[in-house]
Amino acid sequence: MAEAHQAVAFQFTVTPEGIDLQLSHQALTEIYLSGLRSWKKKLIRLKNGVITGVYPASPSSWLFVVIAILATMYMRSDPSMGLIAKIQEHLPVSQSLSAQCQTVVSAVLFSTLLWFSLIFTMRMCLKQLLSYHRWMFEQRGKMSNTTKVWVALVRIFSGRQPLLYSYQGSLPNQPVPAVKDTVKRYLESVRPLTTPDEFERMASLATQFESSLGNRLQWYLKLKALWASNYVSDWWEEYIYLRGRSPIMVNSNYYGMDFLYVTPTPIQAARAGNTLHAFLMYRRKLNREELKPSRVPGTVIPLCAAQCERMFNTTRTPGEETDTVQHWQDSDYVAVYHRGRYFRLRMYSSSRPLSPREIESQLQRILDDPSPPSPGEEKLGALTAGDRIPWAKARKEYFSLGVNKRSLDCIEKAAFFVTLDDDKQGMMGEDPAASLDRYAKSLLHGKCYDRWFDKSFSVVIYKNGKIGLNAEHSWADAPVVAHLWEYVLATDSFQLGYNEEGHCKGEVDASLPRPQRLSWDITPECQEQISQSLAVAQALADDVDFHVFSFRDFGKGMIKKCRISPDAYIQLALQLAYYRDRGMFCLTYEASMTRLFREGRTETVRSCSNESCAFIKALEGGEGVEVCRRLLRQASEKHQNLYKHAMTGAGIDRHLFCLYVVSKYLGVDSPFLKEVLSEPWHLSTSQTPVQQVELFDMVNHPEYVSCGGGFGPVADDGYGVSYTIMGENMMNFHISCKHSCSQTSSHKYGGQIRQALRDMLQLLCPDQREPSRTDQSQTKKDL
């Protein structure tokens, strides 16, 4: 109980001589330093709030305006055209001030109003500039004069050295597309997937919807777009994520992997020490808004940073009807799981963050702790892996009072969750390909009870020093988490490093209190509910079929030499592979961001198009090379056009989704919307781009490459595919499906993807050498 006593600031006992009051100076000092740290953060937030609030101007520009106005008045000129005199007449303290003071005060007030007006004007101008998207549809390398002028104006109105959230007030609102445009694009997208009779029926439903109910629903949606920051995002978060009652493990959460070929240290506690310290460094930059605003790669166009706000100190809380996302301003500790026990590990001492070596020492204490888990504690995390309603009821019944509530609060309010895993993972052993598959499954679901799936993200540190990350999806999308993960991996290896023995660098403060073990009182009834949730989660996890591989025959460098978009190339390869695997086309989902707009999240690119189907039919039907090559390029151009429309707010699915939500609020049924929203995505895909290429030297250190991340299958009879383009010569793929579906196989589909990638390159660039057997065997060896 030593940890509990250290948390007490004072003790008192009643004696015959009176009350004996004993103060703990160490505890009081800690309280003082903790408060000091909190106030420092508040002042930093206040300062950043002022800087962001007046952006694209700067606070110092106010002084410049004041001096300029006073200088002109000194020159016997009135820049206010009489407004300063009017202000002077209505000053409430005019009788207590001299005439000269009244003039100065009036001039300062006028200058301040003028300054705010200029800020508002600049912000509106920047907002209008950022609403221009024609630049995206111009041919690469052929920028129009209009776009050149636009780029120059964006640079001028963007100011200098913006903070992370500086652009938030200047980002445009996401536009609501016209109903007729959305319906037209939808019908075009389903044309290759339906028979003539089915298409005629759907076209009839669409026409009826467009001419009647659609306009009524659109009116409400436009009203929301005028009032809300984003007409999609809040409904998307609530109805797609938080109202889902099925397990979020596998179905919603996703993961990120460690370096593929390198493990910086085999010491588990040491790797955890550097990793956790790197997370703290990122959070410090995030709180201070020192991170550079994300931009569209290769441009000056900013992306919305709103999703970053809930990265740390956030959890998803279960409810019987809907979950909620809770976020706390600050947390000075992390929750740690090891061998069925939960610990509270403070990450600060005397208002300073612990050094990597100190974190390593503290985690080693947890690893060396021989105490067994209390009854029901070991598999408690299974509640977060099972169905949401049983977890909500159990939380209300068993974790709303006493020691259970205090321990649960400790986990939910932690900065993030950490699992010290006893397994070894990574690309290793005699069958490295199979080991990657196991690694992916471990990160996606683990043992179904050794992750806290409700936390914004959980960090997993394996026994052999490999690490990984599992993230909850409702609060943010994968690119936001990937940005964090890139920083952590780079900081761990290239900035913090390890000593010759593999331990973290630095010294250890021997007076640090031991990590605090969390206590639980879990009743037999609660243990039964934990077992039921675990059974549901285990069945779901066992059904996941995963395959991860690196494709190294060629990469985006070779694809770009063929004058084609790498993303379009991969999407067409996925379509071709699916057709060869299943003998049919399917509705295909590719995630696209809408962060060009305020609080934007994602939009769907319907990658299966008339053009892609025409190319695949021609290729598989034995058409001539020139015909297939021409159709491939047309399909690529069509895909790029679809992607650009999705990014610029002219997508299909989010608009139809919101129209459907409005129809439910109004209590009206739409056969068209009902059918659209019930269509399954048999192929769900997503690219995870490398955003901070400056952190990794792919030329001199090609071994420091991450394998990216992945997610579970969306449909029971479909595939989930995540891919990452690494450098110029490598592409990583994560494929998931379900064993229970006899028509799908992740390894078989993976083989089809490899062959499709090679066949398309041979079609585009026939002079390129086909991979020899030696090359292919070397590739298999590398896997």
PDB file of C-alpha atoms in Angstrom, residues 77 90 568:
ATOM      1  CA  SER A  77      -4.653  64.217 -41.032  1.00  0.00           C
ATOM      2  CA  HIS A  90     -19.299  59.084 -26.590  1.00  0.00           C
ATOM      3  CA  ALA A 568      -5.011   4.738 -59.795  1.00  0.00           C
TER       4      ALA A 568
END
